[in-house]
Each structure stands twice: as C-alpha cells, then as structure tokens.
Amino acid sequence: MRELYLELLFNYAKANKNVVIITGDLGFGALDNFFKELPDQIFNLGIAEQSIVSIAAGLASEGKNVFIYSIANFISLRVLEQIRNDLCYHRLPVKILAIGTGYSYGQLGFSHHATEDISVIRSIPNIMILNPSDQQEVRLSFKLSIETKIPVYIRLDKTTQEIHQKSLEKSFFPLKVIGNGDIIVLASGRIVKDVFDTLVQLDNITNRITLYSCPVIKPIRIDLTFLNSIPTISKLITVEEHNLSGGFGSMIIEKLNESKFDINLNKVIRIGINDVMVEEVGDRDYLIGNNKIISSLISELT
Amino acid sequence: MNNQTNKISRQIRLESIRLTTENNASHIGSIFSISDLLAVLFFGKIEQIGKTIINEKCDNFILSKGHAGLGLYITLNLKGILLDEELKSYYKNGSKLSGHVSHLGVSGVRFSTGSLGHGLPYAVGVALAKKISAQNDPVVVLVGDGELNEGTTWESALIARQFSLSNLLLVVDYNRMQSLGFTDDTLSLEPIEDKWVSFGWNVIRIDGHNHVEILTSLTEFNNSNFKTNRPTVIIADTIKGKGVSFMENNIDYHYKPLRSEEELNQAILELSK
C-alpha cells in the first residue's frame, strides 16, 4: 500500500512542481526514484521529527504542497504538539505518510508499534485521518488526501493487499466488503484483510455476517444509517489492530450514540488491543495472536 | 530614524504596561526586553535598501517567544495593521488577542506560538520554501534565550546551515533570565557565540537596547544574505524589564503584573522621561 501511494505521489509530484516531499532520514529504498528524478522536490531533513513537522508548516504556509514521510509512531506521538499547534491550528494541508501501522514492525519492538496513534490524533480538530486496508482504498485515500484543505494523517502499511474488486468512488463510509448477514463487522486498516480472510474460511458465514471497511476515520462522517435497513442486528463487532482505548471501536460507539440508533450497546463488541503493552518479541501474526484479535472474532461468530 | 524608533519602543512599553496591568496579564518583563528590537525591526529603515527588514505586510516575522505577544500586537497597531479597538480587546473574553500570540483573525500575525521551540523550525520552513522558489526574501524569527533549551532549536540550527538558508535571521533575546531564574543557573548557554559559530552560522553580537547597533546588525544580515550561504543569528544582550528601574532583572515580572497603582504610576513616569 505504501508503494502504491508513493507511485501515485511520484506521478503527481512530477506534474506539480510545488509538491515537496520531506523525510526524516527514513524510506530506505522506497524514495529512491524521488531522489533520483525529483531532486529539487525531496529533502532529507535528518532525524529531527519535531522540527520537520514545524518546517512542513512553514513550507505549506508558502504554498508548497508538503508530504512528510516517516514511521507512524514517530510522526504521531513524538510530534503530537507540532501537529496540533503548527498544522491543525493553522489549517495547513500537510500530508503525513505514517508508515508501518499496528504491529507491522513486529520484532523491531515496542518502540516501533503504532497502536495508539489513531486515538491521540483523532482527538485533535481540523485533521483528516485515513487508514486504508487495500490497494483500492489507497487510491481513494490518495485522492481524498490531495483534495482536502486540512492536514492529513494517512496510515500506510508496507503490504500489498487486495480486498475490493472494483475501484472505489464512494465518498461516504463505511464500505461494504462481503456478506449479507445480521452480524455487522466493522474494521479499519490493514486488519480488514485478516478479518476478510478469516471470514472466507468459515463455512456459510457470509449469510450471517456483513463486513464493512472504514478507510476514513475523520472528518468525513461515518454514515451508519444503513444499520436501520437491517431488521435485527444480532451483533455489531468492531475489529482494530490498535489499542481499544479511544480507537476505532470507540469511535463507532460514539457515532452510534450521536446518531441515536436504537441499538443495545451490549450488542457492540470491540476487538483490539485491550490496553496492554507488548512485553515479548514477535512478528505481527504472533502479536495479533497474543492479543487474541482474530481468535476473539472467531469465537464471537461461531 | 533613531528618534522615531525610540518613540516607538517607548510606546510599546507604555502601552504594554497599561494593558498588562489593566488585564492582570503576565510576561511584561519579557515584552520590555524585546521592545527595542521590535521597534527597529519594524520601523528602522536600512539605508542600503531604503526599507525595513520586516516587510509592509509584516508577514516575514515570527515571534517564537509567544508569551511576549502583546509586544507584537502593539507594534502591529503602531504599524497601522491592527486596529485600536482590536488592541483594546487584548486578553478579554471574546477577543482574538490571547496572551500568547495567535494568528487567527489577527492581521499581521503570521504564526501562533506559545509552546516554545516552534517558531525557529517554522521559519526554517518558510525560508526553505523561498529558496526553493529562487527567492531570497528575508525571514526573521525572534526567540527567547530560555527557548534555546528546546531540542528543536538545535535541530533547526543544523538544518538551516545544511540547506544554506542565508535568508534566515534568528534574533536571540538574551536577557539571561527564564521562567524560574537565571539561564546560567538553569541550563547555561555559554559560550553562546561559540555554539552558533560551531553550527556554521554568521554570528553578530549586539546590545539589544541600542538602536544603532540593532540597525547595523540588520544591515549586516542583509549583506550576508546576498553574499554568503549561511543563516545569521543576532545575539542581542538585553535586560528583562528594561526601562523601569524596579523591574529590571527582576524575575517577578516574568509572570507577575504590576502590583499597585503606585507601581504603575512610577513605571509610567520612568518610561515617559
């Protein structure tokens, strides 16, 4: 997904000379063509994330169309105040490409896990958060990110994932992925593919569930009115590769509350990281297993 | 020229002491510390170019020590950019003029600050954008000395030199006092000139209350911008609370407004001399 976004960005930058890409000494191998072919548009500003976000604000205030490339947790938690004060308060449409979502960098350790970024960033006004789960959602996210007039935090995983069959033009969310049942499963980001693969493997499950993907966390309203057309919702399950505290599932509960849906909140089950820290080494699958993310989903469905 | 800028700096001090006292607002000592710098930056014509270093729109200036925001609001008022009614609303409910400088709905303020260590990297971004667009317009950022404790200052010092931002001027208000005491007793910045020299910057040292020296340093920066590829720092030796005898070098006036009518009258008397 990262590669696709960068490919789209490369072509866009080639055609739009006011595009400036800045990196904090990251992107080994991923940004080579930018350095080679667009040397006047890409700047390695060194390992200085906090300054980089403020510098991005300065560049954007001069009319540059700025994209910051970094690792998700560095360019969210470490620079939170710079995002809040310098980008959001000034409404500067800087695009933050946050690479390696959730447990993607598994064995690299706790410092590299992006498992709280959605919670903290979504508490700031004037920002768009995108969390695509497959190549089509990346295409849509790219379009949304270059069209908006506010800062964008876009989570881009390194994997290539295919879920949606057709290109996506919809501008309301969530997006239906599979199924026609009365168990509603809502997920966001890379984990959508894991959920999708799990559901496909379960017998006759698609008659009982409907899976939706939410590539946009904010500010576009998540429209849950479709729930009204389902006669009885037996369960509503949210799945995220992120801390449950303030994350995607929390957001869905807030939306349900705002929309005054007649749904018993006991029927809403949030699956994710249950406010615990990783204390051992493991690859992504191992850590997801440790947190019982997919196994909890299966037990809710069977 | 000197007469004019002297009058301006006096007006900045008088108006700021009235407004902080009236509104029980803080940081008057920090405003007095930079009043002369603001006066010359915004009103001192550099002979060579026939204009001030800060442009007509005042959009090439960033006040990074946002707590001295009132000093900038008053300067902009004197420039005719900020209306009298707006200035009067300072610190009041429903106003746009917060204690720490804010740009929202405030003409002439380009960048909001208050959390320290944001102004310099932002200015680096502005200066870099101008360089990318093959412009050499100066970008001026004023920081407090306490602010040099922040890591982003030194990150930006490296970056500005690396990218040859000769159009960037950093002015350090070196009053040697920060929130709780003297900089030397907190995190000493000495040897301050050597630090900037070692980072590859042009370093100019001045008396930050001497208008001739301030103007000369701005002229020097202007020359350097076109002749070198280095950013410039002006280290301005200043006095916190400058202009009122009982406020000078008194840490109380970092946070506290004047305590009484008598103090205010005394201050106004001294400033009016």
mmCIF file of C-alpha atoms in Angstrom, chain A:
data_model
loop_
_atom_site.group_PDB
_atom_site.id
_atom_site.type_symbol
_atom_site.label_atom_id
_atom_site.label_comp_id
_atom_site.label_asym_id
_atom_site.label_seq_id
_atom_site.Cartn_x
_atom_site.Cartn_y
_atom_site.Cartn_z
ATOM 1 C CA MET A 1 0.000 0.000 0.000
ATOM 2 C CA ARG A 2 2.938 2.246 0.739
ATOM 3 C CA GLU A 3 4.409 1.514 -2.695
ATOM 4 C CA LEU A 4 1.145 2.329 -4.439
ATOM 5 C CA TYR A 5 0.708 5.613 -2.587
ATOM 6 C CA LEU A 6 4.303 6.578 -3.370
ATOM 7 C CA GLU A 7 3.815 5.663 -7.021
ATOM 8 C CA LEU A 8 0.733 7.891 -7.202
ATOM 9 C CA LEU A 9 2.618 10.618 -5.350
ATOM 10 C CA PHE A 10 5.615 10.344 -7.665
ATOM 11 C CA ASN A 11 3.470 10.941 -10.736
ATOM 12 C CA TYR A 12 1.605 13.720 -9.001
ATOM 13 C CA ALA A 13 4.849 15.391 -7.902
ATOM 14 C CA LYS A 14 6.250 15.140 -11.412
ATOM 15 C CA ALA A 15 3.272 17.043 -12.748
ATOM 16 C CA ASN A 16 3.040 19.514 -9.850
ATOM 17 C CA LYS A 17 6.289 21.272 -9.117
ATOM 18 C CA ASN A 18 5.013 22.819 -5.892
ATOM 19 C CA VAL A 19 4.915 19.341 -4.326
ATOM 20 C CA VAL A 20 7.644 18.940 -1.717
ATOM 21 C CA ILE A 21 8.434 15.634 -0.015
ATOM 22 C CA ILE A 22 10.343 15.675 3.238
ATOM 23 C CA THR A 23 11.744 12.739 5.141
ATOM 24 C CA GLY A 24 13.462 12.393 8.477
ATOM 25 C CA ASP A 25 16.191 10.103 7.171
ATOM 26 C CA LEU A 26 13.714 7.291 6.561
ATOM 27 C CA GLY A 27 12.437 5.470 3.490
ATOM 28 C CA PHE A 28 15.482 3.393 2.614
ATOM 29 C CA GLY A 29 14.851 2.092 -0.906
ATOM 30 C CA ALA A 30 11.315 3.466 -1.020
ATOM 31 C CA LEU A 31 12.129 7.014 -2.049
ATOM 32 C CA ASP A 32 14.967 6.332 -4.482
ATOM 33 C CA ASN A 33 13.125 7.465 -7.586
ATOM 34 C CA PHE A 34 12.212 10.756 -5.885
ATOM 35 C CA PHE A 35 15.855 11.458 -5.013
ATOM 36 C CA LYS A 36 16.946 10.423 -8.476
ATOM 37 C CA GLU A 37 14.349 12.084 -10.658
ATOM 38 C CA LEU A 38 12.920 14.863 -8.500
ATOM 39 C CA PRO A 39 15.933 16.034 -6.505
ATOM 40 C CA ASP A 40 14.576 19.571 -6.238
ATOM 41 C CA GLN A 41 11.382 18.349 -4.636
ATOM 42 C CA ILE A 42 12.593 15.960 -1.944
ATOM 43 C CA PHE A 43 14.564 16.896 1.161
ATOM 44 C CA ASN A 44 16.092 14.674 3.792
ATOM 45 C CA LEU A 45 15.983 16.918 6.854
ATOM 46 C CA GLY A 46 17.656 14.439 9.159
ATOM 47 C CA ILE A 47 16.432 12.665 12.264
ATOM 48 C CA ALA A 48 14.501 15.598 13.660
ATOM 49 C CA GLU A 49 10.807 14.757 13.526
ATOM 50 C CA GLN A 50 9.582 17.620 15.691
ATOM 51 C CA SER A 51 11.389 20.251 13.644
ATOM 52 C CA ILE A 52 10.270 18.528 10.470
ATOM 53 C CA VAL A 53 6.589 18.978 11.227
ATOM 54 C CA SER A 54 7.100 22.687 12.028
ATOM 55 C CA ILE A 55 9.226 23.062 8.884
ATOM 56 C CA ALA A 56 6.437 21.401 6.904
ATOM 57 C CA ALA A 57 4.085 24.030 8.318
ATOM 58 C CA GLY A 58 6.441 26.785 7.167
ATOM 59 C CA LEU A 59 6.748 25.285 3.696
ATOM 60 C CA ALA A 60 2.980 24.835 3.397
ATOM 61 C CA SER A 61 2.365 28.411 4.526
ATOM 62 C CA GLU A 62 4.358 29.487 1.468
ATOM 63 C CA GLY A 63 2.092 27.461 -0.820
ATOM 64 C CA LYS A 64 4.148 24.291 -1.065
ATOM 65 C CA ASN A 65 2.170 21.060 -1.181
ATOM 66 C CA VAL A 66 4.022 19.131 1.504
ATOM 67 C CA PHE A 67 4.174 15.380 2.132
ATOM 68 C CA ILE A 68 6.090 14.076 5.160
ATOM 69 C CA TYR A 69 7.369 10.518 5.016
ATOM 70 C CA SER A 70 8.056 8.791 8.333
ATOM 71 C CA ILE A 71 7.322 5.842 10.596
ATOM 72 C CA ALA A 72 3.868 6.021 12.142
ATOM 73 C CA ASN A 73 4.653 6.289 15.837
ATOM 74 C CA PHE A 74 7.455 8.832 15.329
ATOM 75 C CA ILE A 75 5.296 11.082 13.207
ATOM 76 C CA SER A 76 2.289 10.926 15.520
ATOM 77 C CA LEU A 77 3.138 10.563 19.202
ATOM 78 C CA ARG A 78 6.517 12.264 19.136
ATOM 79 C CA VAL A 79 5.275 15.266 17.207
ATOM 80 C CA LEU A 80 1.768 15.495 18.561
ATOM 81 C CA GLU A 81 2.057 19.110 19.660
ATOM 82 C CA GLN A 82 3.578 20.177 16.353
ATOM 83 C CA ILE A 83 0.647 18.514 14.563
ATOM 84 C CA ARG A 84 -1.838 20.206 16.887
ATOM 85 C CA ASN A 85 -0.351 23.710 17.028
ATOM 86 C CA ASP A 86 1.534 24.155 13.786
ATOM 87 C CA LEU A 87 -0.572 22.135 11.330
ATOM 88 C CA CYS A 88 -4.115 21.883 12.692
ATOM 89 C CA TYR A 89 -4.445 25.296 14.352
ATOM 90 C CA HIS A 90 -3.089 26.900 11.189
ATOM 91 C CA ARG A 91 -5.151 24.596 8.911
ATOM 92 C CA LEU A 92 -2.157 23.781 6.731
ATOM 93 C CA PRO A 93 -2.856 20.887 4.346
ATOM 94 C CA VAL A 94 0.340 18.916 5.021
ATOM 95 C CA LYS A 95 0.095 15.203 4.293
ATOM 96 C CA ILE A 96 1.699 12.940 6.890
ATOM 97 C CA LEU A 97 2.521 9.500 5.492
ATOM 98 C CA ALA A 98 2.700 7.268 8.547
ATOM 99 C CA ILE A 99 4.354 4.005 7.592
ATOM 100 C CA GLY A 100 4.046 0.700 9.455
ATOM 101 C CA THR A 101 0.684 0.531 11.201
ATOM 102 C CA GLY A 102 -0.218 -1.575 14.210
ATOM 103 C CA TYR A 103 2.187 -4.447 14.719
ATOM 104 C CA SER A 104 3.730 -4.299 11.227
ATOM 105 C CA TYR A 105 7.210 -3.791 12.593
ATOM 106 C CA GLY A 106 6.590 -6.694 14.995
ATOM 107 C CA GLN A 107 10.030 -7.949 16.036
ATOM 108 C CA LEU A 108 11.599 -4.498 15.878
ATOM 109 C CA GLY A 109 9.967 -3.996 19.216
ATOM 110 C CA PHE A 110 7.578 -1.884 21.198
ATOM 111 C CA SER A 111 9.101 1.452 20.105
ATOM 112 C CA HIS A 112 8.025 0.744 16.523
ATOM 113 C CA HIS A 113 4.428 -0.378 17.126
ATOM 114 C CA ALA A 114 1.825 2.180 16.065
ATOM 115 C CA THR A 115 -1.014 1.177 18.336
ATOM 116 C CA GLU A 116 -2.192 4.456 19.874
ATOM 117 C CA ASP A 117 -1.834 6.939 17.015
ATOM 118 C CA ILE A 118 -5.476 6.892 15.913
ATOM 119 C CA SER A 119 -6.689 7.649 19.445
ATOM 120 C CA VAL A 120 -4.437 10.605 20.031
ATOM 121 C CA ILE A 121 -4.666 12.167 16.590
ATOM 122 C CA ARG A 122 -8.408 11.835 16.334
ATOM 123 C CA SER A 123 -8.789 13.929 19.476
ATOM 124 C CA ILE A 124 -7.424 16.950 17.553
ATOM 125 C CA PRO A 125 -9.809 19.036 15.425
ATOM 126 C CA ASN A 126 -9.028 20.108 11.811
ATOM 127 C CA ILE A 127 -7.345 16.928 10.631
ATOM 128 C CA MET A 128 -8.254 14.086 8.288
ATOM 129 C CA ILE A 129 -7.273 10.555 9.284
ATOM 130 C CA LEU A 130 -7.087 7.875 6.599
ATOM 131 C CA ASN A 131 -6.495 4.203 7.272
ATOM 132 C CA PRO A 132 -6.725 2.257 4.013
ATOM 133 C CA SER A 133 -6.879 -1.534 4.007
ATOM 134 C CA ASP A 134 -6.197 -2.377 0.383
ATOM 135 C CA GLN A 135 -4.944 -1.030 -2.941
ATOM 136 C CA GLN A 136 -8.317 0.420 -3.971
ATOM 137 C CA GLU A 137 -8.671 2.168 -0.650
ATOM 138 C CA VAL A 138 -5.167 3.578 -1.115
ATOM 139 C CA ARG A 139 -6.205 5.023 -4.474
ATOM 140 C CA LEU A 140 -9.259 6.573 -2.880
ATOM 141 C CA SER A 141 -7.177 7.807 0.050
ATOM 142 C CA PHE A 142 -4.677 9.430 -2.257
ATOM 143 C CA LYS A 143 -7.492 11.279 -3.978
ATOM 144 C CA LEU A 144 -9.013 12.384 -0.679
ATOM 145 C CA SER A 145 -5.663 13.458 0.699
ATOM 146 C CA ILE A 146 -4.757 15.728 -2.197
ATOM 147 C CA GLU A 147 -8.235 17.252 -2.361
ATOM 148 C CA THR A 148 -8.642 18.274 1.254
ATOM 149 C CA LYS A 149 -7.674 21.686 2.602
ATOM 150 C CA ILE A 150 -6.701 20.484 6.078
ATOM 151 C CA PRO A 151 -3.804 18.354 7.390
ATOM 152 C CA VAL A 152 -3.985 14.640 6.638
ATOM 153 C CA TYR A 153 -2.639 11.766 8.702
ATOM 154 C CA ILE A 154 -2.543 8.717 6.481
ATOM 155 C CA ARG A 155 -1.562 5.308 7.794
ATOM 156 C CA LEU A 156 0.188 3.310 5.092
ATOM 157 C CA ASP A 157 1.218 -0.246 5.607
ATOM 158 C CA LYS A 158 4.049 -1.765 3.626
ATOM 159 C CA THR A 159 1.980 -4.742 2.468
ATOM 160 C CA THR A 160 0.114 -5.061 -0.802
ATOM 161 C CA GLN A 161 -3.465 -6.097 -0.105
ATOM 162 C CA GLU A 162 -6.389 -6.714 -2.449
ATOM 163 C CA ILE A 163 -9.885 -6.774 -0.988
ATOM 164 C CA HIS A 164 -12.220 -4.619 -3.075
ATOM 165 C CA GLN A 165 -12.900 -5.906 -6.578
ATOM 166 C CA LYS A 166 -13.765 -2.593 -8.146
ATOM 167 C CA SER A 167 -12.367 0.900 -7.901
ATOM 168 C CA LEU A 168 -13.990 2.973 -5.204
ATOM 169 C CA GLU A 169 -15.729 6.221 -5.959
ATOM 170 C CA LYS A 170 -17.877 6.445 -2.884
ATOM 171 C CA SER A 171 -17.486 9.405 -0.665
ATOM 172 C CA PHE A 172 -19.391 8.025 2.279
ATOM 173 C CA PHE A 173 -18.319 5.323 4.631
ATOM 174 C CA PRO A 174 -18.131 2.546 5.670
ATOM 175 C CA LEU A 175 -17.579 0.486 2.533
ATOM 176 C CA LYS A 176 -19.222 -2.890 2.253
ATOM 177 C CA VAL A 177 -16.740 -5.710 1.696
ATOM 178 C CA ILE A 178 -18.590 -9.023 1.882
ATOM 179 C CA GLY A 179 -21.629 -10.826 3.272
ATOM 180 C CA ASN A 180 -25.327 -10.264 3.837
ATOM 181 C CA GLY A 181 -25.952 -11.207 7.397
ATOM 182 C CA ASP A 182 -27.204 -9.614 10.561
ATOM 183 C CA ILE A 183 -23.862 -9.748 12.362
ATOM 184 C CA ILE A 184 -22.178 -6.485 11.421
ATOM 185 C CA VAL A 185 -18.393 -6.453 11.431
ATOM 186 C CA LEU A 186 -16.683 -3.078 11.083
ATOM 187 C CA ALA A 187 -12.916 -2.877 10.691
ATOM 188 C CA SER A 188 -10.298 -0.379 9.599
ATOM 189 C CA GLY A 189 -6.795 -0.539 8.144
ATOM 190 C CA ARG A 190 -4.580 -3.496 7.425
ATOM 191 C CA ILE A 191 -6.516 -5.807 9.780
ATOM 192 C CA VAL A 192 -9.519 -5.713 7.410
ATOM 193 C CA LYS A 193 -7.713 -8.221 5.190
ATOM 194 C CA ASP A 194 -7.084 -10.574 8.106
ATOM 195 C CA VAL A 195 -10.773 -10.357 9.008
ATOM 196 C CA PHE A 196 -11.782 -10.879 5.387
ATOM 197 C CA ASP A 197 -9.561 -13.960 5.014
ATOM 198 C CA THR A 198 -10.874 -15.384 8.281
ATOM 199 C CA LEU A 199 -14.496 -14.946 7.246
ATOM 200 C CA VAL A 200 -13.921 -16.509 3.841
ATOM 201 C CA GLN A 201 -12.555 -19.610 5.541
ATOM 202 C CA LEU A 202 -15.525 -20.055 7.843
ATOM 203 C CA ASP A 203 -18.386 -22.213 6.444
ATOM 204 C CA ASN A 204 -21.582 -20.410 5.448
ATOM 205 C CA ILE A 205 -20.532 -17.367 7.411
ATOM 206 C CA THR A 206 -21.285 -14.807 4.715
ATOM 207 C CA ASN A 207 -25.007 -15.457 5.118
ATOM 208 C CA ARG A 208 -24.705 -14.482 8.733
ATOM 209 C CA ILE A 209 -22.285 -11.563 8.706
ATOM 210 C CA THR A 210 -21.668 -8.392 6.762
ATOM 211 C CA LEU A 211 -18.147 -6.946 6.760
ATOM 212 C CA TYR A 212 -17.523 -3.252 6.288
ATOM 213 C CA SER A 213 -14.235 -1.394 5.955
ATOM 214 C CA CYS A 214 -13.673 2.178 7.190
ATOM 215 C CA PRO A 215 -10.691 3.788 5.479
ATOM 216 C CA VAL A 216 -11.701 7.231 6.734
ATOM 217 C CA ILE A 217 -11.615 7.841 10.483
ATOM 218 C CA LYS A 218 -12.299 11.581 10.271
ATOM 219 C CA PRO A 219 -13.511 14.184 9.441
ATOM 220 C CA ILE A 220 -15.932 12.731 6.886
ATOM 221 C CA ARG A 221 -18.924 11.458 8.761
ATOM 222 C CA ILE A 222 -19.138 7.747 9.123
ATOM 223 C CA ASP A 223 -22.687 7.151 7.980
ATOM 224 C CA LEU A 224 -24.233 4.323 9.940
ATOM 225 C CA THR A 225 -27.789 4.876 8.732
ATOM 226 C CA PHE A 226 -27.521 1.678 6.713
ATOM 227 C CA LEU A 227 -27.927 -0.114 10.013
ATOM 228 C CA ASN A 228 -31.583 0.954 10.009
ATOM 229 C CA SER A 229 -32.239 -1.214 6.980
ATOM 230 C CA ILE A 230 -31.142 -4.349 8.785
ATOM 231 C CA PRO A 231 -34.237 -5.724 10.562
ATOM 232 C CA THR A 232 -32.427 -7.132 13.585
ATOM 233 C CA ILE A 233 -28.780 -6.693 14.235
ATOM 234 C CA SER A 234 -27.700 -9.646 16.291
ATOM 235 C CA LYS A 235 -24.225 -8.236 16.980
ATOM 236 C CA LEU A 236 -22.074 -5.333 15.942
ATOM 237 C CA ILE A 237 -18.381 -6.162 16.128
ATOM 238 C CA THR A 238 -15.526 -3.736 15.598
ATOM 239 C CA VAL A 239 -12.012 -5.015 14.871
ATOM 240 C CA GLU A 240 -8.824 -2.984 15.025
ATOM 241 C CA GLU A 241 -5.074 -3.563 15.271
ATOM 242 C CA HIS A 242 -4.837 -0.731 17.744
ATOM 243 C CA ASN A 243 -5.470 -0.003 21.376
ATOM 244 C CA LEU A 244 -9.177 -0.137 22.225
ATOM 245 C CA SER A 245 -8.846 2.962 24.364
ATOM 246 C CA GLY A 246 -10.079 5.763 22.146
ATOM 247 C CA GLY A 247 -9.521 3.837 18.935
ATOM 248 C CA PHE A 248 -11.696 2.798 16.009
ATOM 249 C CA GLY A 249 -14.217 0.844 18.077
ATOM 250 C CA SER A 250 -14.603 3.745 20.476
ATOM 251 C CA MET A 251 -15.262 5.993 17.529
ATOM 252 C CA ILE A 252 -18.031 3.677 16.273
ATOM 253 C CA ILE A 253 -19.694 3.666 19.694
ATOM 254 C CA GLU A 254 -19.552 7.458 19.708
ATOM 255 C CA LYS A 255 -21.152 7.538 16.274
ATOM 256 C CA LEU A 256 -23.910 5.185 17.376
ATOM 257 C CA ASN A 257 -24.505 7.369 20.381
ATOM 258 C CA GLU A 258 -24.572 10.581 18.333
ATOM 259 C CA SER A 259 -26.912 9.056 15.788
ATOM 260 C CA LYS A 260 -29.303 7.856 18.473
ATOM 261 C CA PHE A 261 -29.594 4.403 16.948
ATOM 262 C CA ASP A 262 -31.857 2.067 18.729
ATOM 263 C CA ILE A 263 -29.153 -0.468 19.365
ATOM 264 C CA ASN A 264 -28.411 -2.130 22.646
ATOM 265 C CA LEU A 265 -24.781 -1.334 23.368
ATOM 266 C CA ASN A 266 -24.462 -4.817 24.862
ATOM 267 C CA LYS A 267 -24.600 -5.994 21.275
ATOM 268 C CA VAL A 268 -21.500 -3.976 20.404
ATOM 269 C CA ILE A 269 -18.293 -5.912 20.838
ATOM 270 C CA ARG A 270 -14.960 -4.169 20.385
ATOM 271 C CA ILE A 271 -11.971 -6.333 19.487
ATOM 272 C CA GLY A 272 -8.437 -4.967 19.511
ATOM 273 C CA ILE A 273 -5.559 -4.440 21.880
ATOM 274 C CA ASN A 274 -7.029 -4.470 25.353
ATOM 275 C CA ASP A 275 -4.985 -1.614 26.859
ATOM 276 C CA VAL A 276 -1.909 -3.774 27.394
ATOM 277 C CA MET A 277 1.692 -3.310 26.299
ATOM 278 C CA VAL A 278 3.638 -5.886 24.356
ATOM 279 C CA GLU A 279 6.217 -7.439 26.631
ATOM 280 C CA GLU A 280 7.728 -10.027 24.330
ATOM 281 C CA VAL A 281 9.188 -10.267 20.867
ATOM 282 C CA GLY A 282 7.026 -11.426 17.999
ATOM 283 C CA ASP A 283 6.113 -10.910 14.391
ATOM 284 C CA ARG A 284 2.808 -9.310 13.521
ATOM 285 C CA ASP A 285 0.820 -12.573 13.390
ATOM 286 C CA TYR A 286 2.276 -13.648 16.718
ATOM 287 C CA LEU A 287 1.391 -10.353 18.397
ATOM 288 C CA ILE A 288 -2.109 -10.337 16.921
ATOM 289 C CA GLY A 289 -2.434 -13.893 18.236
ATOM 290 C CA ASN A 290 -1.243 -12.817 21.669
ATOM 291 C CA ASN A 291 -3.905 -10.159 21.756
ATOM 292 C CA LYS A 292 -6.480 -12.745 20.601
ATOM 293 C CA ILE A 293 -7.737 -10.354 17.933
ATOM 294 C CA ILE A 294 -8.695 -12.902 15.287
ATOM 295 C CA SER A 295 -9.465 -15.702 17.754
ATOM 296 C CA SER A 296 -11.885 -13.439 19.642
ATOM 297 C CA LEU A 297 -13.599 -12.623 16.368
ATOM 298 C CA ILE A 298 -13.952 -16.306 15.516
ATOM 299 C CA SER A 299 -15.425 -17.128 18.909
ATOM 300 C CA GLU A 300 -17.915 -14.291 18.548
ATOM 301 C CA LEU A 301 -19.010 -15.721 15.201
ATOM 302 C CA THR A 302 -19.137 -19.424 15.940
#
